[in-house]
Coordinates of N, CA and C in Angstrom, one line a residue:
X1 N 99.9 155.9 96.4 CA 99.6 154.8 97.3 C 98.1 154.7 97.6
X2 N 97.1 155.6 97.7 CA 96.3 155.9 98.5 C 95.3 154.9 96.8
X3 N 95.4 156.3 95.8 CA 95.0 155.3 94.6 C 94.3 153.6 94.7
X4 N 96.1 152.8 94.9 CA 96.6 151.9 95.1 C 95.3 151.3 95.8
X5 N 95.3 151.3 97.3 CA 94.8 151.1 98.1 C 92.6 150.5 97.8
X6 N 93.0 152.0 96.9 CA 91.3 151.9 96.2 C 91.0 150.5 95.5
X7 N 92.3 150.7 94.3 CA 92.4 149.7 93.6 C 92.2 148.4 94.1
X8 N 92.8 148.0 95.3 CA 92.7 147.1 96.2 C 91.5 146.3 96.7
X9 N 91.4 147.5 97.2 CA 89.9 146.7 97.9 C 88.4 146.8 97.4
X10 N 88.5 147.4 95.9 CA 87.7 147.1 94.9 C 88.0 145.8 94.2
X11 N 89.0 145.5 94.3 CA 89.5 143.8 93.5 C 88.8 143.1 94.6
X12 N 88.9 143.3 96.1 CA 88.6 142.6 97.5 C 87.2 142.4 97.7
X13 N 86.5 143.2 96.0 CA 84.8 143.1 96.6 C 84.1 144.0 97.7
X14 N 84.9 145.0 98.0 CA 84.3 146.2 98.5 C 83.5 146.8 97.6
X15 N 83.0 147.7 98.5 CA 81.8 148.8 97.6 C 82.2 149.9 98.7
X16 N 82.1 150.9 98.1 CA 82.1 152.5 98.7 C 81.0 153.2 98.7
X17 N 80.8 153.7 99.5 CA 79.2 154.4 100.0 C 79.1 155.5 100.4
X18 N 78.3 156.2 100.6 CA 78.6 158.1 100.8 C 78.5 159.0 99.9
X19 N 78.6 160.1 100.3 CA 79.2 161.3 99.6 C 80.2 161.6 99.9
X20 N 81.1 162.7 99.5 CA 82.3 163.2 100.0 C 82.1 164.2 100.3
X21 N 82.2 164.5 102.2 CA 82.3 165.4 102.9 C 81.7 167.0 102.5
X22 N 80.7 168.1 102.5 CA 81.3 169.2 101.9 C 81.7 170.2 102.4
X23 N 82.7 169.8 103.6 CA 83.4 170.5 104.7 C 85.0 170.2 104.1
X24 N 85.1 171.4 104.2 CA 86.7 171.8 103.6 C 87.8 171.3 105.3
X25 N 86.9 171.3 106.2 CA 87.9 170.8 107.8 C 86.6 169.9 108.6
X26 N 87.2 168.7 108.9 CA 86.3 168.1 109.6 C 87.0 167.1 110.6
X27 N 86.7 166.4 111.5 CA 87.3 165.6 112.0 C 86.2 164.2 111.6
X28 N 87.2 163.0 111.2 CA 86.6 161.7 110.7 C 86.8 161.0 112.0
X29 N 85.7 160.3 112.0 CA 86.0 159.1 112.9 C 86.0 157.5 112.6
X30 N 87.3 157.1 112.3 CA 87.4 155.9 111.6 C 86.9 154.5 112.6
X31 N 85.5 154.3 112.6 CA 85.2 152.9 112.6 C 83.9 152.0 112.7
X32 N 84.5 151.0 112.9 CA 85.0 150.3 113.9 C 86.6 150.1 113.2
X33 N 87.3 149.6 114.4 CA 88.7 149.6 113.9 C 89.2 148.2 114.7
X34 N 89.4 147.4 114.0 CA 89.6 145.8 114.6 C 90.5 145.2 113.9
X35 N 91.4 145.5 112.9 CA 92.6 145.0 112.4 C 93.4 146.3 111.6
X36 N 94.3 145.3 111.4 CA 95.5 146.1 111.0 C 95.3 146.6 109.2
X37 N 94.0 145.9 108.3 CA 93.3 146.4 107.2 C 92.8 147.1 107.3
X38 N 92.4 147.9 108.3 CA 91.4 149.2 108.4 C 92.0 150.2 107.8
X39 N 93.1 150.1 107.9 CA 94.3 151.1 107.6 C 94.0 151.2 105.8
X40 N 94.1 150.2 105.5 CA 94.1 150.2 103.7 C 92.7 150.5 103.2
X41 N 91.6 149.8 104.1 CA 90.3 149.9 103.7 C 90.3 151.7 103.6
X42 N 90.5 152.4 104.6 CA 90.6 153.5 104.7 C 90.9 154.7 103.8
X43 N 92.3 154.3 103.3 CA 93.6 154.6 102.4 C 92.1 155.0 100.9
X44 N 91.8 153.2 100.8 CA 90.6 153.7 99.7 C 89.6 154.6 99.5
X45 N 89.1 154.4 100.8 CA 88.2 155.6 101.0 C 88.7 157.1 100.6
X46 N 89.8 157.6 101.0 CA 90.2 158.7 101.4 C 90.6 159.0 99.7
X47 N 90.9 158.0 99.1 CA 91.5 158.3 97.3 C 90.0 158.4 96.7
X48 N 89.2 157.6 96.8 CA 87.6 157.4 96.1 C 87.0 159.1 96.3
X49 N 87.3 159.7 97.4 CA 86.4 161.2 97.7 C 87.6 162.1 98.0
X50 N 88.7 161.9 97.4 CA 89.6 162.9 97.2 C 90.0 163.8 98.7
X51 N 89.6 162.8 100.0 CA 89.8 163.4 101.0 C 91.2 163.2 101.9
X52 N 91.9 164.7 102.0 CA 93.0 165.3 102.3 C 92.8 164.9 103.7
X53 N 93.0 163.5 103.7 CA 93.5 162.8 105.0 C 94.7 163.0 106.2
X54 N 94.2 163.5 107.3 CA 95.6 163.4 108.1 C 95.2 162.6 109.6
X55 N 96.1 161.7 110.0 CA 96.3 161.4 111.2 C 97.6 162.3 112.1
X56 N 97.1 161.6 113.1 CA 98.1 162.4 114.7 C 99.3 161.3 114.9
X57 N 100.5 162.2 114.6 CA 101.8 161.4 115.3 C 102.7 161.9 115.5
X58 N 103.4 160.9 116.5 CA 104.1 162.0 117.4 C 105.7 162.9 116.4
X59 N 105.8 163.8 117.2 CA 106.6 164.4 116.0 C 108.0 164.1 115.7
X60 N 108.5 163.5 116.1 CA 109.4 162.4 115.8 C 109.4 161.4 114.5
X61 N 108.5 161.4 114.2 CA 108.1 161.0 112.7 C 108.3 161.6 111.6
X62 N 108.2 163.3 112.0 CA 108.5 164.0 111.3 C 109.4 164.5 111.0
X63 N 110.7 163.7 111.5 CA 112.2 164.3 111.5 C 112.9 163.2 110.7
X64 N 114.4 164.4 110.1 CA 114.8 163.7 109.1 C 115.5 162.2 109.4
X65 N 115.6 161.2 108.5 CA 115.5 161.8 107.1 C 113.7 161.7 106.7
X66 N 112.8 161.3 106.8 CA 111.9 160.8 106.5 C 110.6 161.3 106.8
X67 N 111.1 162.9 107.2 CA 110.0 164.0 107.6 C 109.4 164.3 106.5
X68 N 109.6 164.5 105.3 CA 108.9 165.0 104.0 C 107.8 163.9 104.2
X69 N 108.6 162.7 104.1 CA 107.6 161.4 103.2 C 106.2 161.4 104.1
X70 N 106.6 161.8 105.6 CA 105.4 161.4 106.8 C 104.3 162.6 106.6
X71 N 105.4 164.1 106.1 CA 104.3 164.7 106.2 C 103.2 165.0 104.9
X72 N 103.7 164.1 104.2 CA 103.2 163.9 102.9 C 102.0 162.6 102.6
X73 N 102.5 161.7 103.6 CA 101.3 161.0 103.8 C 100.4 161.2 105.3
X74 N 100.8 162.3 105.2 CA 99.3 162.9 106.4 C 99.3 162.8 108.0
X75 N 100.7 162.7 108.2 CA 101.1 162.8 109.4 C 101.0 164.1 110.1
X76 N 100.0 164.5 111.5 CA 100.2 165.9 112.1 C 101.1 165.6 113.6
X77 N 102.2 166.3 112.9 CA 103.1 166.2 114.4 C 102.2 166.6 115.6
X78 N 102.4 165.9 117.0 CA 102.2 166.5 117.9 C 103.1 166.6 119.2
X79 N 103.9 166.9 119.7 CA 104.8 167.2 120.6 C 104.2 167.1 121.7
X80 N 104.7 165.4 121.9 CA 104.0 165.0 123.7 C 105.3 165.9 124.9
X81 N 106.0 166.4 124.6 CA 107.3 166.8 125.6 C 106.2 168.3 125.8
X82 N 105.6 169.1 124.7 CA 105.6 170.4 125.0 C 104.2 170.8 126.4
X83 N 104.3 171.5 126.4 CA 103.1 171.8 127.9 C 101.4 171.8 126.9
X84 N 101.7 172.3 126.0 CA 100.3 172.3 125.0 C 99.8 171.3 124.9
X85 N 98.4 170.6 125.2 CA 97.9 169.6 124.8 C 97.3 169.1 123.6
X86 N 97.2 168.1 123.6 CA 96.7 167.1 122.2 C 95.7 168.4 121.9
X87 N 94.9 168.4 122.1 CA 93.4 169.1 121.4 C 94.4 170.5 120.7
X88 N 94.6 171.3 121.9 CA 95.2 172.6 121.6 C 95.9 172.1 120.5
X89 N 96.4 171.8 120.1 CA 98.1 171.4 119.2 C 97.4 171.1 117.9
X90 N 96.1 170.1 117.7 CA 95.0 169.9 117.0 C 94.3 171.2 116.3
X91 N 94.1 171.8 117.2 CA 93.4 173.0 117.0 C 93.9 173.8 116.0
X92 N 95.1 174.3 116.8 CA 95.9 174.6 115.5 C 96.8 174.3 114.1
X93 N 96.6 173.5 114.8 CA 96.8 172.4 113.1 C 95.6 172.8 112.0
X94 N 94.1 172.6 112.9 CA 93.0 173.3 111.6 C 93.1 175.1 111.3
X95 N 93.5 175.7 112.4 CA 94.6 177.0 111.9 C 94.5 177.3 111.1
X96 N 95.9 176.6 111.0 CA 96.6 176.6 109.8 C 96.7 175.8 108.4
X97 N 95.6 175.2 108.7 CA 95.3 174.5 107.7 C 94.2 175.1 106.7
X98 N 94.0 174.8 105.1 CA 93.1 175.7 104.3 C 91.9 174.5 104.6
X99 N 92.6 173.0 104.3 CA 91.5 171.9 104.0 C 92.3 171.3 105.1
X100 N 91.3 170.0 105.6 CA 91.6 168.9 106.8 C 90.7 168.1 107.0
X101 N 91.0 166.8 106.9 CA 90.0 165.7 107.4 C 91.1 165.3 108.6
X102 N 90.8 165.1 109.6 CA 91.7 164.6 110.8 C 90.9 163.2 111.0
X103 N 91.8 162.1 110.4 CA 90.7 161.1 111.0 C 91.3 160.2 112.1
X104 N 90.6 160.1 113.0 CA 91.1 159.1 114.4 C 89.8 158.5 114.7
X105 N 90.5 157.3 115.2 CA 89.8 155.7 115.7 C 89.5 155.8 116.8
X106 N 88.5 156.8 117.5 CA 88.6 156.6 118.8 C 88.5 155.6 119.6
X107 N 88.2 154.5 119.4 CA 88.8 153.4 119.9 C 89.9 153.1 120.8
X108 N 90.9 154.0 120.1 CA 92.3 153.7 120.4 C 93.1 152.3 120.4
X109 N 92.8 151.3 119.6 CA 93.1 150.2 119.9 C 92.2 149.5 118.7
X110 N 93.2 148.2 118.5 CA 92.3 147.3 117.6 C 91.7 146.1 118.2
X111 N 92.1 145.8 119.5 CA 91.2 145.3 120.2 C 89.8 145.9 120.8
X112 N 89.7 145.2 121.7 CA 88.4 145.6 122.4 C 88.5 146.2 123.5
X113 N 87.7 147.9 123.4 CA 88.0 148.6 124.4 C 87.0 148.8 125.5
X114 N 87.1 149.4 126.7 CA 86.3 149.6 127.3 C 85.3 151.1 126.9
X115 N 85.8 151.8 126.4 CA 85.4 152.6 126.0 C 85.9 153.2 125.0
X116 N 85.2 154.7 124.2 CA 85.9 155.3 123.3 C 86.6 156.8 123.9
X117 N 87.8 157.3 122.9 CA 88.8 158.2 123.5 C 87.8 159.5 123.3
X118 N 87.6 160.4 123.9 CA 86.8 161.7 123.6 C 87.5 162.2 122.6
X119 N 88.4 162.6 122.9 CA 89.6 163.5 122.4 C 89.1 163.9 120.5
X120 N 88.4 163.4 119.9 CA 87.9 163.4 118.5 C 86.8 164.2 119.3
X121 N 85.7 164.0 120.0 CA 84.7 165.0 120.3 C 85.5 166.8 120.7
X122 N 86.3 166.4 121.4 CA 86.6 167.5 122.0 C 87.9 168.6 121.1
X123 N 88.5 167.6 120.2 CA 88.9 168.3 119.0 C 87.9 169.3 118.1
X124 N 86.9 168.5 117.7 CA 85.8 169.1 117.0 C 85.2 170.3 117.4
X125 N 84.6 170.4 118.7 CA 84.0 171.5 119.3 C 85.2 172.5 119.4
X126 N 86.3 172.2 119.8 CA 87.4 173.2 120.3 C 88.0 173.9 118.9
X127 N 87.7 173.2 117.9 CA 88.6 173.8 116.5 C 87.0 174.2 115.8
X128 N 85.9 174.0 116.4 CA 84.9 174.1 115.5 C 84.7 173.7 114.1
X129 N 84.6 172.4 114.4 CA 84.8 171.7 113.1 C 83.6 170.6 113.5
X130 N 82.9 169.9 111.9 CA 81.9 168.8 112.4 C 82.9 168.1 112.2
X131 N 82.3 166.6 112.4 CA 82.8 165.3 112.9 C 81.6 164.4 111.5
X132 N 82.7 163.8 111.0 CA 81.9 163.1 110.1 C 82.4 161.3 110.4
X133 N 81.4 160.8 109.8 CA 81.2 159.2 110.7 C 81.9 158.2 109.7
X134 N 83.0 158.0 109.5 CA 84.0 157.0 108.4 C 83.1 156.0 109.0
X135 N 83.1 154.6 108.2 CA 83.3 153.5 108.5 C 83.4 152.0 107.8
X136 N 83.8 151.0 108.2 CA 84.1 149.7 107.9 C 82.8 148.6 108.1
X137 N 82.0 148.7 107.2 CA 81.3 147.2 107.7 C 81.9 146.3 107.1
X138 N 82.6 145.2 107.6 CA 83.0 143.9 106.9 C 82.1 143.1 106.5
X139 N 81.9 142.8 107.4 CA 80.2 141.9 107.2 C 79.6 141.7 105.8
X140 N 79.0 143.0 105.3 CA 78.7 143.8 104.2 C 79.5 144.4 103.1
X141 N 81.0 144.0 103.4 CA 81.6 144.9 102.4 C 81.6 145.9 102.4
X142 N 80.9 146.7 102.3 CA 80.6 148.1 102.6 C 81.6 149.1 103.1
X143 N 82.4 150.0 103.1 CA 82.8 151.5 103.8 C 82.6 152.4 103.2
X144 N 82.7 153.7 103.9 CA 82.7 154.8 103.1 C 82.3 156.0 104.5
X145 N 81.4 157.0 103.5 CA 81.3 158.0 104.6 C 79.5 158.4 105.0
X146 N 79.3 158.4 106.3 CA 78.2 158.3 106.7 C 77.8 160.0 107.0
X147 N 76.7 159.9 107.8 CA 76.4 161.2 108.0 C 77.5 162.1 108.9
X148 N 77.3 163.5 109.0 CA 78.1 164.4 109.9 C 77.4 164.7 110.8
X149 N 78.3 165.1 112.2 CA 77.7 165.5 113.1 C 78.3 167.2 113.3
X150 N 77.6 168.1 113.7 CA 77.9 168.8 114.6 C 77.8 169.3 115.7
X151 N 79.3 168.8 116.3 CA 79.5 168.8 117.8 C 78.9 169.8 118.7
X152 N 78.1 169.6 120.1 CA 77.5 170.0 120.6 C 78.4 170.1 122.2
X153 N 78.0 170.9 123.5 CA 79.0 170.6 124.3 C 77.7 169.6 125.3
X154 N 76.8 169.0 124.7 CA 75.8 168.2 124.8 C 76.4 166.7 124.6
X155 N 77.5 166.0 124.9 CA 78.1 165.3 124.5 C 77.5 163.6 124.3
X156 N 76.3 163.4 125.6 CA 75.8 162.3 125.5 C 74.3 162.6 124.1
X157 N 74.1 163.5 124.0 CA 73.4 163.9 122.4 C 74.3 163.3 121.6
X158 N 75.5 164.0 121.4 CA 75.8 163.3 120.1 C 76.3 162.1 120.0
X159 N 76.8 161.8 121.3 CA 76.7 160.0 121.0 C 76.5 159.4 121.0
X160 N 74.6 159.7 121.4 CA 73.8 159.1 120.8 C 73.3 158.8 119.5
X161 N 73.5 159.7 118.8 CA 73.7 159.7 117.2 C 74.5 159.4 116.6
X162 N 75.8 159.2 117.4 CA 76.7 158.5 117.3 C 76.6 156.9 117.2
X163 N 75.8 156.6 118.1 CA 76.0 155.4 118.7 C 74.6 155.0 117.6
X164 N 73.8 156.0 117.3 CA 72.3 155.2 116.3 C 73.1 155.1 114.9
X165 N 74.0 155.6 114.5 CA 74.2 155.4 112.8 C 75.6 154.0 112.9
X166 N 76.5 153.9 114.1 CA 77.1 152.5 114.0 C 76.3 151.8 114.7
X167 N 75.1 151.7 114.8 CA 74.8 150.4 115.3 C 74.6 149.8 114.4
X168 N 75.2 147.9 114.4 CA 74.7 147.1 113.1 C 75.7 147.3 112.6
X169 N 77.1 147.6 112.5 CA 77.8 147.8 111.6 C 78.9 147.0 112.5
X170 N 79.3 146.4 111.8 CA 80.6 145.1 112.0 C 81.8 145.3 111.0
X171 N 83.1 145.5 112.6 CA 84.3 145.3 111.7 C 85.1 144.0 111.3
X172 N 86.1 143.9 110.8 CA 86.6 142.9 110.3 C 86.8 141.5 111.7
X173 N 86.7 141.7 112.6 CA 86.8 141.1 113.9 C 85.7 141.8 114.8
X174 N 84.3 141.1 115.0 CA 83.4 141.8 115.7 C 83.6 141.4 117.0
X175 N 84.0 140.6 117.3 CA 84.5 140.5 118.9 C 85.4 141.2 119.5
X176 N 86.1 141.8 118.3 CA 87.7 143.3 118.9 C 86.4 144.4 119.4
X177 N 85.3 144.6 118.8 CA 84.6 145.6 119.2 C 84.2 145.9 120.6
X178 N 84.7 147.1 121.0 CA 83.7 147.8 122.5 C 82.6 148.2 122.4
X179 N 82.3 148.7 123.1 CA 80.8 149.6 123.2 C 81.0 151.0 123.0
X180 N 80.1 151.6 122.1 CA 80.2 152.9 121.7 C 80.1 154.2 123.1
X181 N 80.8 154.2 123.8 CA 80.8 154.8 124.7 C 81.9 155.5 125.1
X182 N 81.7 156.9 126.1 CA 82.8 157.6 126.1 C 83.2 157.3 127.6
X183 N 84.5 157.4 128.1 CA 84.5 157.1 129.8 C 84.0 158.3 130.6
X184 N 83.8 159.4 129.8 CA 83.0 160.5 130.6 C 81.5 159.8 130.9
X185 N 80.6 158.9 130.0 CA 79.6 159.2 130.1 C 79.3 157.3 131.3
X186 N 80.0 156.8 131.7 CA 80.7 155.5 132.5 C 79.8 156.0 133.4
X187 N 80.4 157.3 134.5 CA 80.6 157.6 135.3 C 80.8 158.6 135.7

């Protein structure tokens, strides 16, 4: 499918840009993320640089009958019932893992947010892993993979480097867009 996807949005007049990661565990950060194509635009990316893509879902996805297929397209269970949190649960998932791209939209949303979810910063530092910059310019056609960061517990540093490599970069709906900001750094 993922192939597929390449296939796709190379017909759509994309272009792919980057290198491919040379971190065997990293956490991606997918965006801007403003429609429900991000998903595919993505899918390409992840086939074009051979990266062993996984998102967070809950683990109920993972049960039968259709637990193979989810965990096979890159689903990491997370168990909101257990006392362990998101990060923790994350953490170990890079564990146990040999290779890992975890990519999440901090955004949380394909609309427009007030801010971005930490929870990708605080995964990274806590599993010690860098954070590499996915993204979508529609505008430009353009996605692919931008520079890496490694996470600091200096948090308004890195997103500020954060916030200098997506600036200028428009997703498929630039009005869904918030402001690159975390609600720790609000207030």
């Amino acid at each position: 499918m993922r192939w597929l996807a390449e296939k796709y949005i190379r017909w759509r007049g994309w272009q792919i840009a980057g290198d491919k990661p040379r971190y065997k565990k990293f956490v991606a950060i997918g965006a801007p993320h403003t429609s429900n194509w991000d998903f595919i635009v993505f899918l390409g990316v992840v086939s074009h640089f051979k990266i062993p893509a996984r998102v967070i879902g809950k683990s109920s996805l993972v049960r039968w009958p259709f637990g193979g297929l989810m965990r096979k397209l890159g689903i990491v269970p997370v168990d909101r019932d257990s006392g362990q949190g998101l990060v923790d649960q994350m953490v170990e998932a890079f564990d146990r893992a040999e290779e890992m791209a975890l990519v999440i939209a901090p955004e949380g949303t394909r609309g427009a947010a007030e801010h971005w979810h930490s929870g990708f910063h605080r995964i990274a530092v806590a599993a010690a892993v860098p954070v590499v910059m996915a993204f979508i310019d529609a505008e430009n056609r353009v996605t692919g993979v931008g520079p890496t960061l490694h996470p600091t517990e200096d948090v308004r540093a890195d997103m500020d480097q954060i916030r200098d490599f997506y600036s200028g970069i428009k997703g498929r709906h630039p009005d869904r867009q918030g402001p690159i900001v975390l609600r720790e750094e609000l207030g």
